[in-house]
PDB file of C-alpha atoms and ligand atoms in Angstrom:
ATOM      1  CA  UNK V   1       0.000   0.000   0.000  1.00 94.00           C
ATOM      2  CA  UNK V   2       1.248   3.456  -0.982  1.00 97.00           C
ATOM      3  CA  UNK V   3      -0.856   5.221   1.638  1.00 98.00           C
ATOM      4  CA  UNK V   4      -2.839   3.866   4.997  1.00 98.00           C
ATOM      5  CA  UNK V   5      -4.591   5.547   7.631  1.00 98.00           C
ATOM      6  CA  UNK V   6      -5.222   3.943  10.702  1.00 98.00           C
ATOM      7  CA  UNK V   7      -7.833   5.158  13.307  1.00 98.00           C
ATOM      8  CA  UNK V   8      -7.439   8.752  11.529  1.00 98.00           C
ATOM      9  CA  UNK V   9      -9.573  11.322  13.612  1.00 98.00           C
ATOM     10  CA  UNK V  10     -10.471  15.341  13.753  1.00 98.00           C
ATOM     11  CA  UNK V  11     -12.097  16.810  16.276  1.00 98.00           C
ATOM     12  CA  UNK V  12     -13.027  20.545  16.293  1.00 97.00           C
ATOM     13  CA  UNK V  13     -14.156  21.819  18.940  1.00 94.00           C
ATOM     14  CA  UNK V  14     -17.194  19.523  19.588  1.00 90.00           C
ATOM     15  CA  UNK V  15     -17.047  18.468  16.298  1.00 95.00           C
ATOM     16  CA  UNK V  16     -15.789  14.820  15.112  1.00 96.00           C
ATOM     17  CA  UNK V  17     -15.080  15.823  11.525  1.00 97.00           C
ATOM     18  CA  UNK V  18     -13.362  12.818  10.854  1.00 98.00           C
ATOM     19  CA  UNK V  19     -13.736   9.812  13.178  1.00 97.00           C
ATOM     20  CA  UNK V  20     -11.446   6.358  13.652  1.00 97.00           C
ATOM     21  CA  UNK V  21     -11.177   6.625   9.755  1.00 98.00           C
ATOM     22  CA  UNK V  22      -9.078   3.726   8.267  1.00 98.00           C
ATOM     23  CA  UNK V  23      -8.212   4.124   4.144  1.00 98.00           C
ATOM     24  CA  UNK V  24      -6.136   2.522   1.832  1.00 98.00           C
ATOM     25  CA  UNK V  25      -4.671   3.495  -1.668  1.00 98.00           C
ATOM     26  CA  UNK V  26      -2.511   0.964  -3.111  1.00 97.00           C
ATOM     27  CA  UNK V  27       0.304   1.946  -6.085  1.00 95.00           C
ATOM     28  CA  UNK V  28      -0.940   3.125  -9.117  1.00 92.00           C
ATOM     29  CA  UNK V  29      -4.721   3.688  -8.490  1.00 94.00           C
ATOM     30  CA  UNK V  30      -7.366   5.668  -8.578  1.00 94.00           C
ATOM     31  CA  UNK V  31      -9.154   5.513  -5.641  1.00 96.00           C
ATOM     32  CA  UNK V  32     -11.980   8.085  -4.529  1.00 95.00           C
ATOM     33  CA  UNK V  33     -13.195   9.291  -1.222  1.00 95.00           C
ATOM     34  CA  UNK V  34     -16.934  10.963  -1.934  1.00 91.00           C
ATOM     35  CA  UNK V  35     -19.529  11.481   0.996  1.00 90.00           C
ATOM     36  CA  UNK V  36     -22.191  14.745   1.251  1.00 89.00           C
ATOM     37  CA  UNK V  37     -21.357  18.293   2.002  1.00 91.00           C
ATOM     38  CA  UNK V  38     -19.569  18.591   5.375  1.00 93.00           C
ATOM     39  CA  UNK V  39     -18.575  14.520   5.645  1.00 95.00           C
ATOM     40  CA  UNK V  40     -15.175  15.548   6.433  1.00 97.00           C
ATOM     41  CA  UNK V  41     -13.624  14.727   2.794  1.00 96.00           C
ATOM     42  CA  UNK V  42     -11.550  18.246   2.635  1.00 95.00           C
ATOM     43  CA  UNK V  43     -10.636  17.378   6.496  1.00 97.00           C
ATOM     44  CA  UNK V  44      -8.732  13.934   5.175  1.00 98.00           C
ATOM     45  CA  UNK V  45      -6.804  15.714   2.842  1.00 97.00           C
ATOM     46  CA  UNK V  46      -5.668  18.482   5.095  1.00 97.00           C
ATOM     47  CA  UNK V  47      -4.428  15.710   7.751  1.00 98.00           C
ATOM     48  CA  UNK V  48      -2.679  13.695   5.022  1.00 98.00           C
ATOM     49  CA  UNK V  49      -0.676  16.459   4.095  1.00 96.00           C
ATOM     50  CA  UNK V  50       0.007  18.047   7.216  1.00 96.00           C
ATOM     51  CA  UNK V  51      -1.753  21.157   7.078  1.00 95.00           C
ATOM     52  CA  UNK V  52      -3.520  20.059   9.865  1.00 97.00           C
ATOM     53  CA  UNK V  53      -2.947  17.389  12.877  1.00 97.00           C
ATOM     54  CA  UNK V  54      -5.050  14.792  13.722  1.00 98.00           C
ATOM     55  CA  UNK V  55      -6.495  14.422  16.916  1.00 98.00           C
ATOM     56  CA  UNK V  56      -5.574  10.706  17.176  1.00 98.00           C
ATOM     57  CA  UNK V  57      -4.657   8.181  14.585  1.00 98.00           C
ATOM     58  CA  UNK V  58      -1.610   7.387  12.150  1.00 98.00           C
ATOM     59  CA  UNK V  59      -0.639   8.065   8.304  1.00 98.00           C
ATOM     60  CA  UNK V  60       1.547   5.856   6.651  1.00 98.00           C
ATOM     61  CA  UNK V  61       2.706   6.835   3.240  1.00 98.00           C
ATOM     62  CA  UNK V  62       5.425   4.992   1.107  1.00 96.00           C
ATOM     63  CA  UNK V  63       6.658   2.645   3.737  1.00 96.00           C
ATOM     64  CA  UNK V  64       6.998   5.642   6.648  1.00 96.00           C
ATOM     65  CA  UNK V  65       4.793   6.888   9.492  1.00 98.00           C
ATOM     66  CA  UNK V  66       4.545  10.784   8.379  1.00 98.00           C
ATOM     67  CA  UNK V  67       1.704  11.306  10.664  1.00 97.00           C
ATOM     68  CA  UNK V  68       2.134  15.172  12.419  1.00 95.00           C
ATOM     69  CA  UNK V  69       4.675  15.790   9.325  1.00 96.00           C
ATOM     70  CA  UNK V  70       4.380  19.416   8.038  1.00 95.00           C
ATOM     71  CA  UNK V  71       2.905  19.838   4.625  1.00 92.00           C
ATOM     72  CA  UNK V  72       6.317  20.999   2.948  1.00 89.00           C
ATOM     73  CA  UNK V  73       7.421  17.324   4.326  1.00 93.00           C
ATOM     74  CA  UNK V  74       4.630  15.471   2.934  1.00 94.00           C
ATOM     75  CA  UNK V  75       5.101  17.699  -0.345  1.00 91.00           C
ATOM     76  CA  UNK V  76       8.681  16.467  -0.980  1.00 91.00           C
ATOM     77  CA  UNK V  77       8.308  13.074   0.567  1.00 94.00           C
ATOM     78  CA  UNK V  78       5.752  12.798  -2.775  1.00 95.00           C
ATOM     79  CA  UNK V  79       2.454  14.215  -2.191  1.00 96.00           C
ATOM     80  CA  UNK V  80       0.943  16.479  -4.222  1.00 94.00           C
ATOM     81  CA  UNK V  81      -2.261  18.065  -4.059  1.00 92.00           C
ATOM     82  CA  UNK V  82      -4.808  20.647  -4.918  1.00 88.00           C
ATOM     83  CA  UNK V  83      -7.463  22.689  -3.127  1.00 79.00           C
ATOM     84  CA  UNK V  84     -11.240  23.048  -3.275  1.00 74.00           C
ATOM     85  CA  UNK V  85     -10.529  26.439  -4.862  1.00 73.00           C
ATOM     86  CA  UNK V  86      -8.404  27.215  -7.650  1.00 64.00           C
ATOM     87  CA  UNK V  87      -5.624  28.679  -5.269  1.00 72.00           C
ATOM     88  CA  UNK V  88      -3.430  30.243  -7.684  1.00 85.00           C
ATOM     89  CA  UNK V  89      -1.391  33.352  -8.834  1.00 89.00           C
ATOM     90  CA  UNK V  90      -4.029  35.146 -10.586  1.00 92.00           C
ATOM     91  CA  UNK V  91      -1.679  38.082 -11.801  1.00 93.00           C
ATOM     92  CA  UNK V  92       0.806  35.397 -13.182  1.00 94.00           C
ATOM     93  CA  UNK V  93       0.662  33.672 -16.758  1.00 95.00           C
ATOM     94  CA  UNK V  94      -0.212  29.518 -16.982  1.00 96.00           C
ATOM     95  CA  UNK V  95       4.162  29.187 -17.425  1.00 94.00           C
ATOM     96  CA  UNK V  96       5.116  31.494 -14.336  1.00 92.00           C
ATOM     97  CA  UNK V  97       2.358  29.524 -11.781  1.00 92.00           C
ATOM     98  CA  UNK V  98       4.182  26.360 -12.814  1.00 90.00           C
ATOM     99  CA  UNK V  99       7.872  27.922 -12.637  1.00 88.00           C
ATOM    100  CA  UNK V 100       6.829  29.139  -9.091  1.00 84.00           C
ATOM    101  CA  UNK V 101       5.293  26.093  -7.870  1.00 76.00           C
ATOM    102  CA  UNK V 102       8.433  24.318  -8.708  1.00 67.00           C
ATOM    103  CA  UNK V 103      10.279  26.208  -6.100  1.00 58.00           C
ATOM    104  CA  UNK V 104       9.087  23.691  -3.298  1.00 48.00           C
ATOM    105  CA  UNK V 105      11.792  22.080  -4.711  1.00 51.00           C
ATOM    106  CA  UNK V 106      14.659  24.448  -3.921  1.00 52.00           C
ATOM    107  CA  UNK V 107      17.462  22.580  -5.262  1.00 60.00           C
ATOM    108  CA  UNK V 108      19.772  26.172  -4.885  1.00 60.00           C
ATOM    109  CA  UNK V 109      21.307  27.302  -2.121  1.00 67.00           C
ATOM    110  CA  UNK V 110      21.413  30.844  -0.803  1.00 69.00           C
ATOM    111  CA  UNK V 111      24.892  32.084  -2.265  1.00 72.00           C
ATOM    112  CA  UNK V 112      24.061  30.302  -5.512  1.00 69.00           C
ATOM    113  CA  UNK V 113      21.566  32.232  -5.447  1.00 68.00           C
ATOM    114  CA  UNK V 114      22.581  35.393  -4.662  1.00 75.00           C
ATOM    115  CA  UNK V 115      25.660  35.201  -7.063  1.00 74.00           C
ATOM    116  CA  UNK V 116      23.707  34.286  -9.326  1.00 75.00           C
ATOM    117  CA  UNK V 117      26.305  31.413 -10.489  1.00 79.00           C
ATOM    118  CA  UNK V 118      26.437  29.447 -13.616  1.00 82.00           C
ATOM    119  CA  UNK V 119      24.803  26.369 -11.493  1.00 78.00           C
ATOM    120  CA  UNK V 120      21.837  28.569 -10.169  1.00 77.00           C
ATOM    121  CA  UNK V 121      21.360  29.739 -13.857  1.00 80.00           C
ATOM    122  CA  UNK V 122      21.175  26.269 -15.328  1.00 83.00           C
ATOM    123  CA  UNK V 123      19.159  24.843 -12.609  1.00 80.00           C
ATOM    124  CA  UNK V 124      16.439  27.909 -13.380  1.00 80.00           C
ATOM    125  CA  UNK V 125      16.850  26.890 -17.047  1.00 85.00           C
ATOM    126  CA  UNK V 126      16.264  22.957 -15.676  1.00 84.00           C
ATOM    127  CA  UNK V 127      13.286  24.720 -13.988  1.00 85.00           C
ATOM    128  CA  UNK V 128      11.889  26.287 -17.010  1.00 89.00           C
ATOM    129  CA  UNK V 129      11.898  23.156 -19.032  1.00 90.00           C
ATOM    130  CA  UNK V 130      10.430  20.860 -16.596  1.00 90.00           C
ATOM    131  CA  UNK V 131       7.579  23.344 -16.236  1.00 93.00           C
ATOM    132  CA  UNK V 132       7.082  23.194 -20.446  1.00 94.00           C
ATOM    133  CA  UNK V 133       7.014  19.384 -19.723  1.00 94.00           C
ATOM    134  CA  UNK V 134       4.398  19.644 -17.241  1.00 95.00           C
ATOM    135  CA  UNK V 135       2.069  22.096 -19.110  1.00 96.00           C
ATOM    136  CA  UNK V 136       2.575  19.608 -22.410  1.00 97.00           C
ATOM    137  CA  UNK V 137       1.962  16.538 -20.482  1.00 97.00           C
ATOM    138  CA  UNK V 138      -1.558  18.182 -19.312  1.00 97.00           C
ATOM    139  CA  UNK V 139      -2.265  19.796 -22.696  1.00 97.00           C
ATOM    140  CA  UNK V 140      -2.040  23.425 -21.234  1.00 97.00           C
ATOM    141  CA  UNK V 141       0.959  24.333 -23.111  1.00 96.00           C
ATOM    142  CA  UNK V 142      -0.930  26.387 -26.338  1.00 97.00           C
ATOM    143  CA  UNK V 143      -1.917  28.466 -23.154  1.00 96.00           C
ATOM    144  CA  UNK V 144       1.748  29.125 -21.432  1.00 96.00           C
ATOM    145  CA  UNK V 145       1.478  33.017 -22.003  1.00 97.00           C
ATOM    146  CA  UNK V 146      -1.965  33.650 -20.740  1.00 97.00           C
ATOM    147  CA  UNK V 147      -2.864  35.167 -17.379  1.00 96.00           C
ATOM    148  CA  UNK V 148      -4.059  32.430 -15.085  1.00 95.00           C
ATOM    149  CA  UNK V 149      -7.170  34.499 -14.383  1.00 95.00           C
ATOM    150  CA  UNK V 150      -8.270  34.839 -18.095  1.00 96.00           C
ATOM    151  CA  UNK V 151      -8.269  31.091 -18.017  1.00 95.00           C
ATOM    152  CA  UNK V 152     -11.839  29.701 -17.986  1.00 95.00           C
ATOM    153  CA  UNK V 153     -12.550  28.681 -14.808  1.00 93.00           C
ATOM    154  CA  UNK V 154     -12.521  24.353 -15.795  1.00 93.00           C
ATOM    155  CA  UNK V 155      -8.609  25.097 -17.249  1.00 95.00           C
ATOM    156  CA  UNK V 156      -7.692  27.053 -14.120  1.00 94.00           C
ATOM    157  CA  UNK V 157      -8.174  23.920 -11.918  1.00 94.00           C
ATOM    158  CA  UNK V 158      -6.544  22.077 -14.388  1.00 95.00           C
ATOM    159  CA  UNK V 159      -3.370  24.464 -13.876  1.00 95.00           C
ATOM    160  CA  UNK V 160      -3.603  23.580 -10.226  1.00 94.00           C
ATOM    161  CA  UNK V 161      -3.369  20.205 -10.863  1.00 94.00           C
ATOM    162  CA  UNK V 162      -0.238  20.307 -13.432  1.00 95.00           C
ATOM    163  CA  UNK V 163       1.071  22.969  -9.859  1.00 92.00           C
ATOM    164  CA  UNK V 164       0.953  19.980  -7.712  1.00 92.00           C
ATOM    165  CA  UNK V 165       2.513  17.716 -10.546  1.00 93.00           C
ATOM    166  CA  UNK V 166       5.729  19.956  -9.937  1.00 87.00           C
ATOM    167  CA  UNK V 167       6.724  18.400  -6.868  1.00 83.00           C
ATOM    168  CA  UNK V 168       7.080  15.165  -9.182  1.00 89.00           C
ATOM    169  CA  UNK V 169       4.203  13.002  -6.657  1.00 94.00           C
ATOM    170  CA  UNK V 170       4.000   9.067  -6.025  1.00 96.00           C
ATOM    171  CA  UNK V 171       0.504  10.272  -4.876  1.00 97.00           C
ATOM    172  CA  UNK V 172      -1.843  12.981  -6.242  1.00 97.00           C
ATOM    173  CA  UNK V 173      -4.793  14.500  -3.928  1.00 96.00           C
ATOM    174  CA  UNK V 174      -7.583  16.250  -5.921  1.00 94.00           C
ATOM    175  CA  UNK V 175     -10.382  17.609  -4.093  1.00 93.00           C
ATOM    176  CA  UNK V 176     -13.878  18.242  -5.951  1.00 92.00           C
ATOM    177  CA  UNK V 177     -11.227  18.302  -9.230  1.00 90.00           C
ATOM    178  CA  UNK V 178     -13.988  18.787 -11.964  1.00 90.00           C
ATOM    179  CA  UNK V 179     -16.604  20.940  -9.628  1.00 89.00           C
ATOM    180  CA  UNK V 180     -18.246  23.338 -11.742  1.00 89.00           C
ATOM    181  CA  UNK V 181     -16.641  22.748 -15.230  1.00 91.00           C
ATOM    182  CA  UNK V 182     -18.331  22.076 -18.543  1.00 92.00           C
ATOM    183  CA  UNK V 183     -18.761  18.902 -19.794  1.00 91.00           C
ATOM    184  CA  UNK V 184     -15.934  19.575 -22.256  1.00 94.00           C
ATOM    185  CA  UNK V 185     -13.641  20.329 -19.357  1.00 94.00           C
ATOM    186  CA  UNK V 186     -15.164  17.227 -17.427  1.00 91.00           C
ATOM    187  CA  UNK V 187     -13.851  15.143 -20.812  1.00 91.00           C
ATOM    188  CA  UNK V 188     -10.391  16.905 -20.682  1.00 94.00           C
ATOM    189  CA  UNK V 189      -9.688  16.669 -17.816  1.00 93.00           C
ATOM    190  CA  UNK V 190     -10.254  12.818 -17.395  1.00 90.00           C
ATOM    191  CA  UNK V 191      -8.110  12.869 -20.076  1.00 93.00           C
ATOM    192  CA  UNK V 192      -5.672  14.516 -17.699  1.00 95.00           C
ATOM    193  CA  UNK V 193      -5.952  11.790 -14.632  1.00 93.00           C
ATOM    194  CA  UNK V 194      -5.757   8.716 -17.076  1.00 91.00           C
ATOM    195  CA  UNK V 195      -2.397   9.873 -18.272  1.00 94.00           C
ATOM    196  CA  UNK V 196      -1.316  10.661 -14.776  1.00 95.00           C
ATOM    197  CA  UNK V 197      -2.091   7.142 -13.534  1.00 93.00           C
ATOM    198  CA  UNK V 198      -0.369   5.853 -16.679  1.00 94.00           C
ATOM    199  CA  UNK V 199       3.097   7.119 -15.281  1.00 94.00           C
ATOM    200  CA  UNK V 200       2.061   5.550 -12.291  1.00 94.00           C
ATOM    201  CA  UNK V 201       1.448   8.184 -10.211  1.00 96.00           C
ATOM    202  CA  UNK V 202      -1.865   7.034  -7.745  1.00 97.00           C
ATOM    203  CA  UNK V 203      -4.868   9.516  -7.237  1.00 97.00           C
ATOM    204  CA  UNK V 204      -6.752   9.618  -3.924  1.00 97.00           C
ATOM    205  CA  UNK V 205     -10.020  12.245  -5.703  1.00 94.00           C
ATOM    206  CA  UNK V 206     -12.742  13.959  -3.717  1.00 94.00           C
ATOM    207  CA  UNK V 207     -15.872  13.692  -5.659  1.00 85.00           C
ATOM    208  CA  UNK V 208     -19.579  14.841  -4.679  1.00 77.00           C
ATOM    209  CA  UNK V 209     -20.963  13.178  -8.178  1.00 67.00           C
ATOM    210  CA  UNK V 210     -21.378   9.299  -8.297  1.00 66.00           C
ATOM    211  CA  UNK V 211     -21.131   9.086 -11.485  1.00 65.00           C
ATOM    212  CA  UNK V 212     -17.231  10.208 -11.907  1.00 72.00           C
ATOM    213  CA  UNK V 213     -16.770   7.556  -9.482  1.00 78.00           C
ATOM    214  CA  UNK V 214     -16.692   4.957 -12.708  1.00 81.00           C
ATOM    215  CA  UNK V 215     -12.937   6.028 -13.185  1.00 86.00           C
ATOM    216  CA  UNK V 216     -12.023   4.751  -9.624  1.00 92.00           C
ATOM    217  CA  UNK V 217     -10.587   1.512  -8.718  1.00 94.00           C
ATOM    218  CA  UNK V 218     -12.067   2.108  -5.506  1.00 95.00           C
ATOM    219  CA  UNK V 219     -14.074   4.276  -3.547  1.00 94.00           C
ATOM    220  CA  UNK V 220     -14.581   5.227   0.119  1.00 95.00           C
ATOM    221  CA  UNK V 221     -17.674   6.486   0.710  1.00 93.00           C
ATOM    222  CA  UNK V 222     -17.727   9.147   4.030  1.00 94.00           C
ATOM    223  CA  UNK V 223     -20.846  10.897   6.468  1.00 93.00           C
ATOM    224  CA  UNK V 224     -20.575  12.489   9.272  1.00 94.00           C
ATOM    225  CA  UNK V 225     -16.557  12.081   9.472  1.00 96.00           C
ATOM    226  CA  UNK V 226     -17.313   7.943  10.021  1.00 96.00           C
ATOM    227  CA  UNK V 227     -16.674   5.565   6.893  1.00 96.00           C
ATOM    228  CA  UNK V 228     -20.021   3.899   5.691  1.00 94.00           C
ATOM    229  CA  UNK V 229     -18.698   1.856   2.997  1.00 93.00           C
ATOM    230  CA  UNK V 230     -16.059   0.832   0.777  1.00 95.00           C
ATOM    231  CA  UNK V 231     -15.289  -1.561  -2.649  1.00 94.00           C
ATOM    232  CA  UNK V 232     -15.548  -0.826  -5.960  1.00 93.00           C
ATOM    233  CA  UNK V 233     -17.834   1.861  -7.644  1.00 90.00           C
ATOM    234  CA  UNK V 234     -20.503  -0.385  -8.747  1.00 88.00           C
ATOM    235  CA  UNK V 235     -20.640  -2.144  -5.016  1.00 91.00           C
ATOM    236  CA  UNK V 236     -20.764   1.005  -3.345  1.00 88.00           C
ATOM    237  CA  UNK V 237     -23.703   2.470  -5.557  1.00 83.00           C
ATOM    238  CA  UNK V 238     -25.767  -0.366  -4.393  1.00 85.00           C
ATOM    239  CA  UNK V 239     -24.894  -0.214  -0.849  1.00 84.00           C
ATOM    240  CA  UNK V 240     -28.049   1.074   1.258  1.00 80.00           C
ATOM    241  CA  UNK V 241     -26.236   3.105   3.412  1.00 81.00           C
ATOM    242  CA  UNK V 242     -25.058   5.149   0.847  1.00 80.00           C
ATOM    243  CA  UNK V 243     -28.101   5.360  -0.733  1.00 79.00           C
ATOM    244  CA  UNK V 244     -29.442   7.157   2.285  1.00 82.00           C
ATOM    245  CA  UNK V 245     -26.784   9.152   2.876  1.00 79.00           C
ATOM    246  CA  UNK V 246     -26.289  10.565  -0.508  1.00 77.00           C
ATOM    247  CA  UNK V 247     -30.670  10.522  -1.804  1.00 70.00           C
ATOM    248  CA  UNK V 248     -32.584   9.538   1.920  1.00 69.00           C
ATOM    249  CA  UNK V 249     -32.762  12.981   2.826  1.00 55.00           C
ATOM    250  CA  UNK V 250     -34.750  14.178  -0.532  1.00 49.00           C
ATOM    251  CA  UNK V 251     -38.019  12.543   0.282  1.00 46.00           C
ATOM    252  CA  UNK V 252     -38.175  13.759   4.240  1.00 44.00           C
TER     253      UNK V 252
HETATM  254  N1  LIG T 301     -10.749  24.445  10.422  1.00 96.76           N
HETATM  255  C1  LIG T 301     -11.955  24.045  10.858  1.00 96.76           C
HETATM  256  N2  LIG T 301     -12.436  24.459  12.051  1.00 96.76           N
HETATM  257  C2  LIG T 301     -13.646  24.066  12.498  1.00 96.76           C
HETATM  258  N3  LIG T 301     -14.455  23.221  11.826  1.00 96.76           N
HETATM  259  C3  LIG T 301     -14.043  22.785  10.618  1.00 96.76           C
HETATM  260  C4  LIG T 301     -12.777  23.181  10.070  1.00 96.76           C
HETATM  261  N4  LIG T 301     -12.638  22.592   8.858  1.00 96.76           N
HETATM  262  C5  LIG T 301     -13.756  21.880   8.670  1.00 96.76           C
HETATM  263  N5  LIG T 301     -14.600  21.985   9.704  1.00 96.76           N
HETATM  264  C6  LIG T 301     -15.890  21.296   9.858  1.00 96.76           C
HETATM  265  O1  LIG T 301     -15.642  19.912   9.733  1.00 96.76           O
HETATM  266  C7  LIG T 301     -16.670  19.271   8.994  1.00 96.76           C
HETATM  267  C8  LIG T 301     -16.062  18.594   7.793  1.00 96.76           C
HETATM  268  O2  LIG T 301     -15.627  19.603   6.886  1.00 96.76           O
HETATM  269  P1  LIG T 301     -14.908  19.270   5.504  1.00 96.76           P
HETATM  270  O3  LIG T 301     -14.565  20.549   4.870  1.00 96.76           O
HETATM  271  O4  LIG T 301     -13.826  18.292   5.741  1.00 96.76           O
HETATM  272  O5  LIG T 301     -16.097  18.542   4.725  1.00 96.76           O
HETATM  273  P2  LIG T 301     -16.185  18.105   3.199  1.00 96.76           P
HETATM  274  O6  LIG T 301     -16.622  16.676   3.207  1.00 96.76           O
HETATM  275  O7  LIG T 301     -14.945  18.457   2.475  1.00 96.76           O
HETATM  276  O8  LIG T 301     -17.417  19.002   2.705  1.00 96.76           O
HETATM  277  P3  LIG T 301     -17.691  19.695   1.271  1.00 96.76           P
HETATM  278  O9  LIG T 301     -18.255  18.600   0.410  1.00 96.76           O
HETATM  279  O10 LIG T 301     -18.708  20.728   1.573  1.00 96.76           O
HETATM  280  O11 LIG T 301     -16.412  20.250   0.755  1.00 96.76           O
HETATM  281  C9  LIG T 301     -17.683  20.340   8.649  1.00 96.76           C
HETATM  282  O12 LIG T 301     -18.722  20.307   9.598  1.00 96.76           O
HETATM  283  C10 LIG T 301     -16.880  21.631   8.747  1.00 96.76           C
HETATM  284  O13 LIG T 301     -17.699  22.716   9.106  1.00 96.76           O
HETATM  285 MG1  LIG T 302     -14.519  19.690   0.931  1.00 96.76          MG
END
């Protein structure tokens, strides 16, 4: 297994967002984690990559407990992710929010830096090239020179998702990845996550629609922070607990 959580729990305030949560994504997948507004999906995320600590439980990811690891750990130990919102540098074109993203990898030191030295000058030049790479590999590359904000909205999350490529991840986190886009950006973008799992890189995606879930392996299904089932997409659709979690509250 790539990444494990054991007994994973949140508790704000009062609150058990997530509670004694145990999940598995295994090399190479695509494995979703979908549950109604306020399941504690978002919460998951934010405790697998350190941005916040769980009240109790463990994380194991790639063979080593990074539970209570900071989020610039779990970025370079290989885990990329995005956010529920597009999250990036609006004022910047699609080839400067990939050249800055790629500085969580700091490979320069300060003098190098500084001086400006033929090293720090080809590394920036590395820099530049592995960014081209990235927005080729995702298709964003006949947009390089526009301003991330002039971007419609679907290709904007899509340039958040070739961001957390640039940390070069064993496992990608995409929360609510195709939320609000056309159905043309829905179809690109799928595009996207296929190739990505073809260089074997595994996706843990936060979904609210049941039907995306057909391009999982597996699926976790979450309410009220407690797992209610798990298996395949097609098992999980039929499970009745779902079924009242996601549609049982429409006919009350
Ligand atoms: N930083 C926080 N402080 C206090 N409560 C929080 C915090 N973050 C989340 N919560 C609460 O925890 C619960 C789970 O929130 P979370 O954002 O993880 O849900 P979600 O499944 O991602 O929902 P959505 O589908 O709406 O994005 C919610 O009740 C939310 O209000
Ligand atoms: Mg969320």
């Amino acid at each position: 297994m790539l990444l494990k959580t054991r007994g994973l729990s949140k508790v704000f305030g009062g609150l058990r967002a997530v509670a004694d949560l145990d999940i598995q994504v295994a090399d190479g997948q695509i494995v979703g984690l979908i549950g109604p507004n306020g399941a504690g999906k978002s919460t998951v995320f934010n405790l697998i990559t350190g941005v916040l600590r769980p009240t109790a439980g463990q994380i194991i990811f790639d063979g080593a407990d990074i539970t209570n690891k900071k989020a610039h750990v779990t970025a370079k130990l290989g885990i990329g992710r995005t956010f529920q919102s597009a999250y990036l540098f609006p004022d910047f074109t699609v080839l400067e929010n990939l050249v800055a993203a790629s500085f969580l990898h700091p490979k320069c030191n300060f003098w190098e830096a500084t001086l400006r030295t033929p090293g720090y000058r080809r590394k920036e030049a590395a820099k530049l090239e592995q960014a081209k790479e990235i927005l080729e590999f995702v298709g964003l590359e006949p947009m390089q020179d526009e301003l991330a904000k002039n971007l419609a909205h679907g290709y904007q999350k899509v340039l958040g998702v070739a961001r957390a490529l640039a940390v070069k991840p064993k496992l990608l986190l995409l929360d609510e990845p195709v939320a609000g886009m056309t159905a043309e950006e829905i179809a690109f973008s799928l595009d996207v996550f296929k190739k990505i799992r073809e260089q074997g890189v595994a996706i843990l995606l936060i979904e609210h629609n049941l039907e995306f879930m057909t391009l999982c392996d597996r699926v976790f299904v979450l309410n009220f922070g407690h797992k209610i089932a798990e298996g395949t997409p097609q098992e999980v659709r039929k499970d009745a607990d779902v079924c009242e979690a996601f549609f049982g509250t429409e006919d009350d």
